[in-house]
Amino acid sequence: MILACDQGFEHGPSDFNLTNIDPEYIMDIALEGGYDGVAVQAGFAEKYYGLHYKDVPLIVKLNAKAKLPEPDPWSRQHTSVDYAVKLGASAVGYTLYHGSRYENEQFVELGRIVEEAHTYGIPVVVWNYPRGTLVKDELGTDAIAYGARLALELGADMVKLKYNGDKEGFKWVLKCAGRAKVVISGGKRVGDRSFLQKVWDAVDAGAVGIAVGRNVWQHEKPFAMTRALRDVIFDGKSVDEALKRF
Ligand code: FBP
C-alpha cells in the first residue's frame, strides 16, 4: 500500500482543499495508516520527511510534468538518484509516458536511473501511462500490457498501472510485467464501493497492491478507507466486509 502525493505538481492544487493541501496531513495518513511507502517529489521530502516519519518508507519521484495542454507529454528528470538517497529514499519513482513522441528520451533517462538506483541497491517504481497523440486508447488492455512489458524490460522492480476493469485482460498485463511487481493507481475520487471493488478485482487478478492518492487523502475518513483497503488487499475480505469500516 503506497500513498501517492505528487498530484500538486501533476494536476495542480485544484485536487486539494484547505486540509489536505498541507503535506503534514498526507504524511500523518501515511504514518498512522501504516503505509508501506509514500511517493512524493524531492521538495516535499526535503521539507516534510524527517525523523518523525522515518517509519514510512520514502519513494522520491525523480521526474514530473505540470498540467499543460501538451498532447505529447515529456516528463523530464529533475532530481538525481544520488539526491533521493540523501533524502532518505528507500526507492525512486519515475513516470514514463509511452506512446508520446518523446518516449525515446524517456527510455534513455529511465535506463540510466535504473542503473544508478540498482548500483545503490534500491528499487525503481515506474508509473507507466500510455499517453500522446498516437495513443488511441489510454485505457486499452493492449496499451497497458505494452507499458507493463516496457517497464520490465527497462529494469523496473515495480510498475504502477491503471486498472481498466478488464479482469481477464489484466491477467495478461501481469504476465507481460513478469517479475516486475504490479500495483494499480487510484484515479479520480469515486464512491467507496466502486473504488474498493476495483482494488479487489485487481488484487484478485494478481496485482500486489496499490499506489493511490485522491481516493484516500480526499476522503473525509482517510483512516477508515485505509483500513478497508488493508482488509481487501491483505486480509482477503470481501468488499461488503470492508465497507463496514465506514
Ligand atoms: P491517484 O490515485 O490520485 O490517481 O494518484 C495516482 C497517480 O499516479 C499520481 O501519482 C499521479 O500524480 C496521478 O495519478 C497522475 O494522474 P493522471 O493520469 O491524471 O496524469
Short mmCIF file of C-alpha atoms and ligand atoms in Angstrom, two decimals:
data_model
loop_
_atom_site.label_atom_id
_atom_site.label_comp_id
_atom_site.label_asym_id
_atom_site.label_seq_id
_atom_site.Cartn_x
_atom_site.Cartn_y
_atom_site.Cartn_z
CA MET A 1 0.00 0.00 0.00
CA ILE A 2 1.70 3.13 -1.26
CA LEU A 3 0.26 6.58 -0.68
CA ALA A 4 0.97 8.87 -3.64
CA CYS A 5 1.06 12.62 -3.33
CA ASP A 6 2.58 14.16 -6.45
CA GLN A 7 -0.76 15.46 -7.74
CA GLY A 8 0.02 19.03 -6.60
CA PHE A 9 2.65 19.08 -9.35
CA GLU A 10 0.96 16.85 -11.93
CA HIS A 11 -2.56 18.28 -11.67
CA GLY A 12 -2.18 21.49 -9.68
CA PRO A 13 -3.64 22.49 -6.32
CA SER A 14 -7.22 22.07 -7.57
CA ASP A 15 -7.10 18.43 -6.40
CA PHE A 16 -6.75 19.66 -2.81
CA ASN A 17 -8.69 21.51 -0.13
CA LEU A 18 -7.66 23.56 2.90
CA THR A 19 -6.95 20.40 4.89
CA ASN A 20 -5.16 18.06 2.51
CA ILE A 21 -3.06 20.74 0.82
CA ASP A 22 -0.85 20.51 3.92
CA PRO A 23 1.91 17.93 3.30
CA GLU A 24 1.91 17.10 7.02
CA TYR A 25 -1.68 15.92 6.70
CA ILE A 26 -0.58 13.49 3.98
CA MET A 27 2.47 12.34 5.93
CA ASP A 28 0.32 11.72 9.01
CA ILE A 29 -2.02 9.50 6.99
CA ALA A 30 0.99 7.60 5.64
CA LEU A 31 2.49 7.13 9.10
CA GLU A 32 -0.61 6.44 11.17
CA GLY A 33 -2.21 4.44 8.36
CA GLY A 34 0.86 2.18 8.27
CA TYR A 35 1.52 2.67 4.56
CA ASP A 36 4.37 0.69 3.02
CA GLY A 37 5.57 3.77 1.20
CA VAL A 38 4.83 7.41 0.48
CA ALA A 39 5.60 8.67 -3.04
CA VAL A 40 6.42 12.37 -3.25
CA GLN A 41 8.61 14.87 -5.05
CA ALA A 42 12.01 15.88 -3.68
CA GLY A 43 10.91 19.27 -2.31
CA PHE A 44 8.08 17.65 -0.38
CA ALA A 45 10.51 15.07 1.04
CA GLU A 46 13.11 17.71 1.86
CA LYS A 47 10.75 19.77 3.99
CA TYR A 48 8.41 17.17 5.45
CA TYR A 49 10.14 13.80 5.61
CA GLY A 50 12.04 13.93 8.85
CA LEU A 51 12.81 11.75 11.80
CA HIS A 52 9.18 11.75 12.87
CA TYR A 53 8.17 9.94 9.67
CA LYS A 54 11.17 7.63 9.31
CA ASP A 55 8.96 4.52 9.72
CA VAL A 56 7.27 5.28 6.40
CA PRO A 57 9.49 4.17 3.52
CA LEU A 58 10.11 7.11 1.20
CA ILE A 59 9.78 6.89 -2.59
CA VAL A 60 11.16 10.00 -4.27
CA LYS A 61 9.78 10.78 -7.71
CA LEU A 62 12.62 11.81 -9.99
CA ASN A 63 10.61 13.41 -12.76
CA ALA A 64 7.41 15.36 -13.28
CA LYS A 65 5.47 17.48 -15.70
CA ALA A 66 2.98 20.21 -14.94
CA LYS A 67 -0.57 20.22 -16.28
CA LEU A 68 -0.02 21.84 -19.66
CA PRO A 69 -2.25 21.19 -22.65
CA GLU A 70 0.55 19.26 -24.39
CA PRO A 71 -0.79 16.24 -26.24
CA ASP A 72 2.62 14.53 -26.21
CA PRO A 73 3.85 14.58 -22.61
CA TRP A 74 7.54 14.70 -21.77
CA SER A 75 8.20 14.24 -18.11
CA ARG A 76 11.86 15.02 -17.52
CA GLN A 77 14.11 14.05 -14.68
CA HIS A 78 14.72 16.90 -12.24
CA THR A 79 16.16 15.03 -9.23
CA SER A 80 19.07 12.61 -9.16
CA VAL A 81 19.11 9.14 -7.64
CA ASP A 82 22.01 10.32 -5.52
CA TYR A 83 19.99 13.17 -4.03
CA ALA A 84 16.94 10.93 -3.48
CA VAL A 85 19.15 8.59 -1.46
CA LYS A 86 20.46 11.55 0.56
CA LEU A 87 16.85 12.49 1.31
CA GLY A 88 16.32 9.02 2.76
CA ALA A 89 14.63 7.30 -0.18
CA SER A 90 14.06 3.55 0.01
CA ALA A 91 13.06 3.59 -3.66
CA VAL A 92 12.82 6.03 -6.55
CA GLY A 93 9.87 6.64 -8.86
CA TYR A 94 9.66 7.68 -12.50
CA THR A 95 6.66 8.35 -14.73
CA LEU A 96 7.03 7.01 -18.26
CA TYR A 97 4.58 8.13 -20.94
CA HIS A 98 4.96 5.59 -23.65
CA GLY A 99 3.29 6.46 -26.91
CA SER A 100 4.40 10.08 -26.58
CA ARG A 101 6.70 11.31 -29.30
CA TYR A 102 9.23 11.91 -26.53
CA GLU A 103 9.21 8.32 -25.35
CA ASN A 104 12.73 7.60 -26.62
CA GLU A 105 14.17 10.37 -24.48
CA GLN A 106 12.30 8.94 -21.52
CA PHE A 107 13.57 5.41 -22.21
CA VAL A 108 17.15 6.66 -22.12
CA GLU A 109 16.56 8.61 -18.91
CA LEU A 110 14.86 5.68 -17.19
CA GLY A 111 17.57 3.25 -18.30
CA ARG A 112 20.21 5.42 -16.63
CA ILE A 113 18.10 5.82 -13.48
CA VAL A 114 17.71 2.03 -13.21
CA GLU A 115 21.49 1.58 -13.42
CA GLU A 116 22.13 4.20 -10.77
CA ALA A 117 19.39 3.02 -8.40
CA HIS A 118 20.41 -0.60 -8.68
CA THR A 119 24.01 0.35 -8.03
CA TYR A 120 22.76 1.80 -4.73
CA GLY A 121 20.66 -1.32 -4.22
CA ILE A 122 17.31 0.46 -4.19
CA PRO A 123 14.29 -0.41 -6.33
CA VAL A 124 12.72 1.61 -9.12
CA VAL A 125 8.97 2.10 -9.31
CA VAL A 126 7.74 3.07 -12.78
CA TRP A 127 4.43 4.88 -13.22
CA ASN A 128 3.55 3.78 -16.73
CA TYR A 129 0.82 5.62 -18.57
CA PRO A 130 0.26 5.29 -22.34
CA ARG A 131 -0.31 8.87 -23.48
CA GLY A 132 0.26 11.01 -26.57
CA THR A 133 -1.17 11.87 -29.98
CA LEU A 134 -0.52 8.38 -31.32
CA VAL A 135 -2.23 6.63 -28.42
CA LYS A 136 -5.77 5.77 -29.46
CA ASP A 137 -6.94 4.37 -26.14
CA GLU A 138 -5.00 5.12 -22.93
CA LEU A 139 -7.03 2.51 -21.11
CA GLY A 140 -6.88 -0.20 -23.74
CA THR A 141 -5.65 -3.53 -22.38
CA ASP A 142 -3.02 -3.84 -25.11
CA ALA A 143 -1.64 -0.39 -24.35
CA ILE A 144 -1.45 -1.15 -20.61
CA ALA A 145 0.15 -4.55 -21.28
CA TYR A 146 2.74 -2.89 -23.54
CA GLY A 147 3.50 -0.44 -20.72
CA ALA A 148 3.96 -3.32 -18.29
CA ARG A 149 6.39 -5.00 -20.66
CA LEU A 150 8.39 -1.85 -21.34
CA ALA A 151 8.77 -1.30 -17.61
CA LEU A 152 10.03 -4.86 -17.07
CA GLU A 153 12.49 -4.65 -19.94
CA LEU A 154 13.80 -1.28 -18.79
CA GLY A 155 14.52 -2.69 -15.34
CA ALA A 156 11.55 -1.60 -13.20
CA ASP A 157 11.14 -3.52 -9.96
CA MET A 158 7.58 -2.34 -9.60
CA VAL A 159 5.23 -0.88 -12.17
CA LYS A 160 2.21 1.21 -11.43
CA LEU A 161 -0.54 0.86 -14.00
CA LYS A 162 -4.14 1.91 -14.47
CA TYR A 163 -6.70 -0.84 -14.00
CA ASN A 164 -9.29 -0.65 -16.77
CA GLY A 165 -11.85 -3.10 -15.39
CA ASP A 166 -10.95 -5.88 -17.85
CA LYS A 167 -10.04 -8.54 -15.29
CA GLU A 168 -9.15 -11.27 -17.79
CA GLY A 169 -7.11 -8.79 -19.79
CA PHE A 170 -5.33 -7.71 -16.59
CA LYS A 171 -4.06 -11.25 -16.11
CA TRP A 172 -2.28 -10.83 -19.45
CA VAL A 173 -0.96 -7.44 -18.31
CA LEU A 174 0.51 -9.13 -15.23
CA LYS A 175 2.14 -11.84 -17.36
CA CYS A 176 3.69 -9.11 -19.51
CA ALA A 177 5.12 -7.46 -16.38
CA GLY A 178 6.91 -10.70 -15.48
CA ARG A 179 8.83 -10.33 -12.24
CA ALA A 180 8.16 -6.60 -12.02
CA LYS A 181 5.50 -6.29 -9.30
CA VAL A 182 2.31 -4.57 -10.39
CA VAL A 183 0.39 -2.01 -8.34
CA ILE A 184 -2.58 -0.05 -9.58
CA SER A 185 -3.25 3.67 -9.46
CA GLY A 186 -6.45 5.03 -7.99
CA GLY A 187 -7.70 7.75 -10.31
CA LYS A 188 -10.27 10.41 -9.50
CA ARG A 189 -12.21 10.10 -6.27
CA VAL A 190 -15.17 7.76 -6.74
CA GLY A 191 -17.65 6.10 -4.40
CA ASP A 192 -16.22 3.79 -1.72
CA ARG A 193 -17.79 0.63 -3.12
CA SER A 194 -16.64 1.27 -6.63
CA PHE A 195 -13.06 2.08 -5.54
CA LEU A 196 -12.80 -0.95 -3.24
CA GLN A 197 -14.26 -3.21 -5.92
CA LYS A 198 -11.62 -2.03 -8.39
CA VAL A 199 -8.87 -2.78 -5.88
CA TRP A 200 -10.39 -6.15 -5.02
CA ASP A 201 -10.58 -7.14 -8.71
CA ALA A 202 -7.03 -6.04 -9.47
CA VAL A 203 -5.61 -7.87 -6.45
CA ASP A 204 -7.69 -10.94 -7.23
CA ALA A 205 -6.24 -10.89 -10.75
CA GLY A 206 -2.71 -10.83 -9.27
CA ALA A 207 -1.68 -7.22 -8.60
CA VAL A 208 0.38 -6.91 -5.40
CA GLY A 209 -1.32 -3.74 -4.25
CA ILE A 210 -1.96 -0.08 -4.86
CA ALA A 211 -0.20 3.25 -5.17
CA VAL A 212 -3.08 5.68 -4.77
CA GLY A 213 -3.76 9.21 -3.64
CA ARG A 214 -7.03 11.00 -4.15
CA ASN A 215 -9.34 8.19 -3.05
CA VAL A 216 -7.55 8.21 0.31
CA TRP A 217 -6.50 11.76 1.13
CA GLN A 218 -9.58 13.39 -0.43
CA HIS A 219 -11.72 11.04 1.66
CA GLU A 220 -13.36 12.59 4.71
CA LYS A 221 -12.36 9.42 6.61
CA PRO A 222 -8.89 8.54 5.27
CA PHE A 223 -8.17 6.05 8.06
CA ALA A 224 -11.42 4.16 7.55
CA MET A 225 -10.56 3.95 3.85
CA THR A 226 -7.05 2.80 4.72
CA ARG A 227 -8.40 0.02 6.96
CA ALA A 228 -10.88 -1.02 4.28
CA LEU A 229 -8.07 -1.19 1.72
CA ARG A 230 -5.99 -3.29 4.09
CA ASP A 231 -8.96 -5.65 4.56
CA VAL A 232 -9.23 -6.15 0.81
CA ILE A 233 -5.53 -6.27 -0.09
CA PHE A 234 -4.00 -8.19 2.81
CA ASP A 235 -6.83 -9.94 4.60
CA GLY A 236 -8.80 -11.21 1.62
CA LYS A 237 -12.05 -9.72 2.89
CA SER A 238 -14.95 -9.03 0.58
CA VAL A 239 -15.89 -5.51 -0.45
CA ASP A 240 -19.06 -5.78 1.65
CA GLU A 241 -16.99 -6.70 4.72
CA ALA A 242 -14.52 -3.90 4.06
CA LEU A 243 -17.33 -1.35 3.69
CA LYS A 244 -18.25 -1.98 7.34
CA ARG A 245 -15.18 0.13 8.20
CA PHE A 246 -17.29 3.14 7.38
P1 FBP B 1 -4.41 8.92 -7.82
O1 FBP B 1 -4.66 7.65 -7.03
O2 FBP B 1 -4.85 10.14 -7.09
O3 FBP B 1 -4.96 8.80 -9.23
O4 FBP B 1 -2.83 9.05 -7.93
C1 FBP B 1 -2.09 8.20 -8.73
C2 FBP B 1 -1.27 8.97 -9.72
O5 FBP B 1 -0.45 8.10 -10.46
C3 FBP B 1 -0.39 10.05 -9.11
O6 FBP B 1 0.78 9.54 -8.55
C4 FBP B 1 -0.20 10.96 -10.27
O7 FBP B 1 0.04 12.27 -9.90
C5 FBP B 1 -1.52 10.89 -10.95
O8 FBP B 1 -2.09 9.64 -10.62
C6 FBP B 1 -1.44 11.02 -12.43
O9 FBP B 1 -2.73 11.10 -12.91
P2 FBP B 1 -3.10 11.39 -14.42
O10 FBP B 1 -3.37 10.06 -15.04
O11 FBP B 1 -4.33 12.23 -14.33
O12 FBP B 1 -1.94 12.08 -15.06
#
